[in-house]
């Protein structure tokens, strides 16, 4: 099946919500996400509307989805742009412009189909396309027990940096 990989549009917040809640209900969600299903489900529609609007435009965040010809969504990745002078999610200072991939999810029935690679290609290409700020690296965090995800990240070109936060290991890919 052919998928269109594209950024979300602001009016697609109900589909963003459904896909995120599906991701949080996945059996590996406790290893992959900080947010729980209960926390995600408790968010009001205004949260989903605002976050989808932000992820559809601008240079601070972008969400990419894999859409089939019938309009169903099979996966997603979110790219956060981290700027110097701010702290990251873990409270560490950001020293140089960088991007972080978060919210990575492909529906179980579509795993192994190449969608994750396509989503990562779109997300990383978007990060490299930014001029203000020009991003020098793209990073992500993977739980030590999530070997399947870590193996995919290595195949894509990510390498471990040596930084760990709790049980999560930072991996990065640098600008070519």
PDB file of C-alpha atoms in Angstrom:
ATOM      1  CA  UNK A   1       0.000   0.000   0.000  1.00  0.00           C
ATOM      2  CA  UNK A   2       1.221   3.487  -0.823  1.00  0.00           C
ATOM      3  CA  UNK A   3       1.163   6.123   1.898  1.00  0.00           C
ATOM      4  CA  UNK A   4       1.334   9.878   1.679  1.00  0.00           C
ATOM      5  CA  UNK A   5       3.770  11.259   4.252  1.00  0.00           C
ATOM      6  CA  UNK A   6       2.817  14.822   5.106  1.00  0.00           C
ATOM      7  CA  UNK A   7       2.469  17.379   7.870  1.00  0.00           C
ATOM      8  CA  UNK A   8      -0.802  17.527   9.762  1.00  0.00           C
ATOM      9  CA  UNK A   9      -3.292  20.283   9.072  1.00  0.00           C
ATOM     10  CA  UNK A  10      -4.807  22.338  11.885  1.00  0.00           C
ATOM     11  CA  UNK A  11      -8.337  21.043  11.324  1.00  0.00           C
ATOM     12  CA  UNK A  12      -7.240  17.418  11.697  1.00  0.00           C
ATOM     13  CA  UNK A  13      -7.063  17.529  15.490  1.00  0.00           C
ATOM     14  CA  UNK A  14      -9.662  14.706  15.944  1.00  0.00           C
ATOM     15  CA  UNK A  15      -7.444  12.357  13.908  1.00  0.00           C
ATOM     16  CA  UNK A  16      -4.347  13.523  15.807  1.00  0.00           C
ATOM     17  CA  UNK A  17      -6.144  12.764  19.067  1.00  0.00           C
ATOM     18  CA  UNK A  18      -7.287   9.316  17.893  1.00  0.00           C
ATOM     19  CA  UNK A  19      -3.815   8.352  16.666  1.00  0.00           C
ATOM     20  CA  UNK A  20      -2.146   9.537  19.864  1.00  0.00           C
ATOM     21  CA  UNK A  21      -4.608   7.668  22.058  1.00  0.00           C
ATOM     22  CA  UNK A  22      -4.030   4.552  19.941  1.00  0.00           C
ATOM     23  CA  UNK A  23      -0.299   4.978  20.483  1.00  0.00           C
ATOM     24  CA  UNK A  24      -0.776   5.358  24.234  1.00  0.00           C
ATOM     25  CA  UNK A  25      -2.917   2.189  24.297  1.00  0.00           C
ATOM     26  CA  UNK A  26      -0.219   0.140  22.534  1.00  0.00           C
ATOM     27  CA  UNK A  27       1.378  -2.584  24.707  1.00  0.00           C
ATOM     28  CA  UNK A  28       4.843  -0.985  24.374  1.00  0.00           C
ATOM     29  CA  UNK A  29       3.561   2.507  25.272  1.00  0.00           C
ATOM     30  CA  UNK A  30       5.037   2.436  28.808  1.00  0.00           C
ATOM     31  CA  UNK A  31       8.509   2.028  27.241  1.00  0.00           C
ATOM     32  CA  UNK A  32       7.952   4.517  24.443  1.00  0.00           C
ATOM     33  CA  UNK A  33       6.019   7.433  25.913  1.00  0.00           C
ATOM     34  CA  UNK A  34       6.124   9.575  29.028  1.00  0.00           C
ATOM     35  CA  UNK A  35       2.400  10.292  28.827  1.00  0.00           C
ATOM     36  CA  UNK A  36      -0.061   7.579  29.859  1.00  0.00           C
ATOM     37  CA  UNK A  37      -3.305   6.690  28.120  1.00  0.00           C
ATOM     38  CA  UNK A  38      -5.222   8.073  31.078  1.00  0.00           C
ATOM     39  CA  UNK A  39      -3.398  11.413  30.842  1.00  0.00           C
ATOM     40  CA  UNK A  40      -3.927  11.643  27.092  1.00  0.00           C
ATOM     41  CA  UNK A  41      -7.614  10.747  27.308  1.00  0.00           C
ATOM     42  CA  UNK A  42      -8.145  13.379  30.004  1.00  0.00           C
ATOM     43  CA  UNK A  43      -6.990  16.225  27.748  1.00  0.00           C
ATOM     44  CA  UNK A  44      -9.798  18.528  26.600  1.00  0.00           C
ATOM     45  CA  UNK A  45     -10.454  19.082  22.907  1.00  0.00           C
ATOM     46  CA  UNK A  46      -8.868  22.541  23.205  1.00  0.00           C
ATOM     47  CA  UNK A  47      -5.529  20.843  23.986  1.00  0.00           C
ATOM     48  CA  UNK A  48      -5.719  18.751  20.807  1.00  0.00           C
ATOM     49  CA  UNK A  49      -6.828  21.737  18.737  1.00  0.00           C
ATOM     50  CA  UNK A  50      -3.991  23.961  19.979  1.00  0.00           C
ATOM     51  CA  UNK A  51      -1.268  21.332  19.694  1.00  0.00           C
ATOM     52  CA  UNK A  52      -2.386  20.315  16.189  1.00  0.00           C
ATOM     53  CA  UNK A  53      -2.502  23.948  15.087  1.00  0.00           C
ATOM     54  CA  UNK A  54       1.055  24.457  16.376  1.00  0.00           C
ATOM     55  CA  UNK A  55       2.309  21.245  14.716  1.00  0.00           C
ATOM     56  CA  UNK A  56       0.843  22.230  11.353  1.00  0.00           C
ATOM     57  CA  UNK A  57       2.868  25.396  10.794  1.00  0.00           C
ATOM     58  CA  UNK A  58       5.870  27.381  11.955  1.00  0.00           C
ATOM     59  CA  UNK A  59       9.381  26.337  12.881  1.00  0.00           C
ATOM     60  CA  UNK A  60       9.001  25.205  16.497  1.00  0.00           C
ATOM     61  CA  UNK A  61       7.224  21.878  15.987  1.00  0.00           C
ATOM     62  CA  UNK A  62       5.960  19.803  13.081  1.00  0.00           C
ATOM     63  CA  UNK A  63       3.975  16.566  13.108  1.00  0.00           C
ATOM     64  CA  UNK A  64       4.155  14.185  10.164  1.00  0.00           C
ATOM     65  CA  UNK A  65       1.668  11.417   9.469  1.00  0.00           C
ATOM     66  CA  UNK A  66       1.425   8.457   7.100  1.00  0.00           C
ATOM     67  CA  UNK A  67      -1.944   8.541   5.336  1.00  0.00           C
ATOM     68  CA  UNK A  68      -3.322   5.734   3.153  1.00  0.00           C
ATOM     69  CA  UNK A  69      -5.359   6.385  -0.028  1.00  0.00           C
ATOM     70  CA  UNK A  70      -8.621   6.062   1.940  1.00  0.00           C
ATOM     71  CA  UNK A  71      -7.525   8.755   4.423  1.00  0.00           C
ATOM     72  CA  UNK A  72      -6.647   6.474   7.365  1.00  0.00           C
ATOM     73  CA  UNK A  73      -3.542   7.307   9.359  1.00  0.00           C
ATOM     74  CA  UNK A  74      -1.033   4.520  10.002  1.00  0.00           C
ATOM     75  CA  UNK A  75       1.750   6.347  11.840  1.00  0.00           C
ATOM     76  CA  UNK A  76       3.272   9.579  13.038  1.00  0.00           C
ATOM     77  CA  UNK A  77       6.379  11.354  14.257  1.00  0.00           C
ATOM     78  CA  UNK A  78       6.678  14.792  15.865  1.00  0.00           C
ATOM     79  CA  UNK A  79       9.733  17.010  15.443  1.00  0.00           C
ATOM     80  CA  UNK A  80      10.436  19.523  18.224  1.00  0.00           C
ATOM     81  CA  UNK A  81      12.941  22.300  17.585  1.00  0.00           C
ATOM     82  CA  UNK A  82      15.066  23.051  20.650  1.00  0.00           C
ATOM     83  CA  UNK A  83      16.733  26.455  20.832  1.00  0.00           C
ATOM     84  CA  UNK A  84      19.727  27.652  22.866  1.00  0.00           C
ATOM     85  CA  UNK A  85      18.821  29.533  25.998  1.00  0.00           C
ATOM     86  CA  UNK A  86      15.986  27.161  26.836  1.00  0.00           C
ATOM     87  CA  UNK A  87      15.924  23.974  28.875  1.00  0.00           C
ATOM     88  CA  UNK A  88      14.861  20.674  27.361  1.00  0.00           C
ATOM     89  CA  UNK A  89      12.081  18.451  28.709  1.00  0.00           C
ATOM     90  CA  UNK A  90      14.491  16.966  31.255  1.00  0.00           C
ATOM     91  CA  UNK A  91      15.579  20.389  32.553  1.00  0.00           C
ATOM     92  CA  UNK A  92      18.963  20.348  30.808  1.00  0.00           C
ATOM     93  CA  UNK A  93      20.147  23.539  29.088  1.00  0.00           C
ATOM     94  CA  UNK A  94      20.069  23.537  25.295  1.00  0.00           C
ATOM     95  CA  UNK A  95      23.451  24.720  24.056  1.00  0.00           C
ATOM     96  CA  UNK A  96      22.956  24.694  20.263  1.00  0.00           C
ATOM     97  CA  UNK A  97      19.997  24.545  17.882  1.00  0.00           C
ATOM     98  CA  UNK A  98      18.799  20.961  17.599  1.00  0.00           C
ATOM     99  CA  UNK A  99      15.660  18.980  16.917  1.00  0.00           C
ATOM    100  CA  UNK A 100      14.164  16.088  18.826  1.00  0.00           C
ATOM    101  CA  UNK A 101      11.926  13.340  17.452  1.00  0.00           C
ATOM    102  CA  UNK A 102       9.104  12.382  19.818  1.00  0.00           C
ATOM    103  CA  UNK A 103       5.762  10.639  19.629  1.00  0.00           C
ATOM    104  CA  UNK A 104       7.025   8.016  17.185  1.00  0.00           C
ATOM    105  CA  UNK A 105       4.270   5.525  16.417  1.00  0.00           C
ATOM    106  CA  UNK A 106       3.285   3.114  13.652  1.00  0.00           C
ATOM    107  CA  UNK A 107       0.138   1.034  14.084  1.00  0.00           C
ATOM    108  CA  UNK A 108       0.990  -2.600  14.872  1.00  0.00           C
ATOM    109  CA  UNK A 109      -0.478  -3.936  11.622  1.00  0.00           C
ATOM    110  CA  UNK A 110       1.774  -1.585   9.600  1.00  0.00           C
ATOM    111  CA  UNK A 111       5.060  -2.190  11.444  1.00  0.00           C
ATOM    112  CA  UNK A 112       7.817  -3.573   9.270  1.00  0.00           C
ATOM    113  CA  UNK A 113       6.325  -1.935   6.161  1.00  0.00           C
ATOM    114  CA  UNK A 114       8.875   0.884   5.861  1.00  0.00           C
ATOM    115  CA  UNK A 115       6.543   3.557   7.234  1.00  0.00           C
ATOM    116  CA  UNK A 116       8.817   4.404  10.145  1.00  0.00           C
ATOM    117  CA  UNK A 117      11.672   5.074   7.712  1.00  0.00           C
ATOM    118  CA  UNK A 118       9.444   7.284   5.572  1.00  0.00           C
ATOM    119  CA  UNK A 119       8.233   9.234   8.599  1.00  0.00           C
ATOM    120  CA  UNK A 120      11.805   9.674   9.873  1.00  0.00           C
ATOM    121  CA  UNK A 121      12.999  10.768   6.435  1.00  0.00           C
ATOM    122  CA  UNK A 122      10.315  13.470   6.360  1.00  0.00           C
ATOM    123  CA  UNK A 123      10.980  14.610   9.926  1.00  0.00           C
ATOM    124  CA  UNK A 124      14.751  14.727   9.602  1.00  0.00           C
ATOM    125  CA  UNK A 125      14.552  16.432   6.189  1.00  0.00           C
ATOM    126  CA  UNK A 126      12.278  19.094   7.669  1.00  0.00           C
ATOM    127  CA  UNK A 127      14.721  19.649  10.544  1.00  0.00           C
ATOM    128  CA  UNK A 128      17.635  20.023   8.109  1.00  0.00           C
ATOM    129  CA  UNK A 129      15.589  22.455   5.996  1.00  0.00           C
ATOM    130  CA  UNK A 130      15.288  24.982   8.820  1.00  0.00           C
ATOM    131  CA  UNK A 131      17.432  28.083   8.391  1.00  0.00           C
ATOM    132  CA  UNK A 132      16.518  29.970  11.552  1.00  0.00           C
ATOM    133  CA  UNK A 133      17.628  28.148  13.546  1.00  0.00           C
ATOM    134  CA  UNK A 134      19.869  25.895  11.483  1.00  0.00           C
ATOM    135  CA  UNK A 135      19.790  22.589  13.333  1.00  0.00           C
ATOM    136  CA  UNK A 136      23.090  20.729  13.755  1.00  0.00           C
ATOM    137  CA  UNK A 137      21.670  17.459  15.044  1.00  0.00           C
ATOM    138  CA  UNK A 138      18.451  15.535  15.497  1.00  0.00           C
ATOM    139  CA  UNK A 139      18.111  13.520  18.671  1.00  0.00           C
ATOM    140  CA  UNK A 140      15.692  11.182  20.357  1.00  0.00           C
ATOM    141  CA  UNK A 141      15.485   9.149  23.530  1.00  0.00           C
ATOM    142  CA  UNK A 142      14.855   5.414  23.669  1.00  0.00           C
ATOM    143  CA  UNK A 143      14.140   3.276  26.730  1.00  0.00           C
ATOM    144  CA  UNK A 144      16.847   0.715  27.493  1.00  0.00           C
ATOM    145  CA  UNK A 145      14.284  -2.103  27.256  1.00  0.00           C
ATOM    146  CA  UNK A 146      12.913  -0.961  23.879  1.00  0.00           C
ATOM    147  CA  UNK A 147      15.454  -2.854  21.750  1.00  0.00           C
ATOM    148  CA  UNK A 148      13.221  -3.031  18.679  1.00  0.00           C
ATOM    149  CA  UNK A 149      13.028   0.766  18.511  1.00  0.00           C
ATOM    150  CA  UNK A 150      16.740   1.183  19.274  1.00  0.00           C
ATOM    151  CA  UNK A 151      17.632  -1.249  16.467  1.00  0.00           C
ATOM    152  CA  UNK A 152      15.508   0.743  14.010  1.00  0.00           C
ATOM    153  CA  UNK A 153      17.113   4.020  15.103  1.00  0.00           C
ATOM    154  CA  UNK A 154      20.593   2.529  14.589  1.00  0.00           C
ATOM    155  CA  UNK A 155      19.633   1.275  11.114  1.00  0.00           C
ATOM    156  CA  UNK A 156      18.423   4.769  10.278  1.00  0.00           C
ATOM    157  CA  UNK A 157      21.811   6.203  11.299  1.00  0.00           C
ATOM    158  CA  UNK A 158      21.308   7.327  14.887  1.00  0.00           C
ATOM    159  CA  UNK A 159      24.156   6.671  17.313  1.00  0.00           C
ATOM    160  CA  UNK A 160      24.209   6.674  21.090  1.00  0.00           C
ATOM    161  CA  UNK A 161      25.623   9.830  22.655  1.00  0.00           C
ATOM    162  CA  UNK A 162      26.296   8.327  26.067  1.00  0.00           C
ATOM    163  CA  UNK A 163      23.719  10.560  27.771  1.00  0.00           C
ATOM    164  CA  UNK A 164      21.095   8.706  29.759  1.00  0.00           C
ATOM    165  CA  UNK A 165      18.139  10.098  31.669  1.00  0.00           C
ATOM    166  CA  UNK A 166      16.690   7.462  33.949  1.00  0.00           C
ATOM    167  CA  UNK A 167      16.361   4.419  31.707  1.00  0.00           C
ATOM    168  CA  UNK A 168      16.255   6.451  28.494  1.00  0.00           C
ATOM    169  CA  UNK A 169      19.304   6.680  26.251  1.00  0.00           C
ATOM    170  CA  UNK A 170      19.889   9.643  23.952  1.00  0.00           C
ATOM    171  CA  UNK A 171      20.677   8.911  20.314  1.00  0.00           C
ATOM    172  CA  UNK A 172      21.500  11.406  17.594  1.00  0.00           C
ATOM    173  CA  UNK A 173      22.132  11.899  13.924  1.00  0.00           C
ATOM    174  CA  UNK A 174      24.215  14.876  12.866  1.00  0.00           C
ATOM    175  CA  UNK A 175      23.774  17.132   9.868  1.00  0.00           C
ATOM    176  CA  UNK A 176      25.432  15.628   6.803  1.00  0.00           C
TER     177      UNK A 176
END
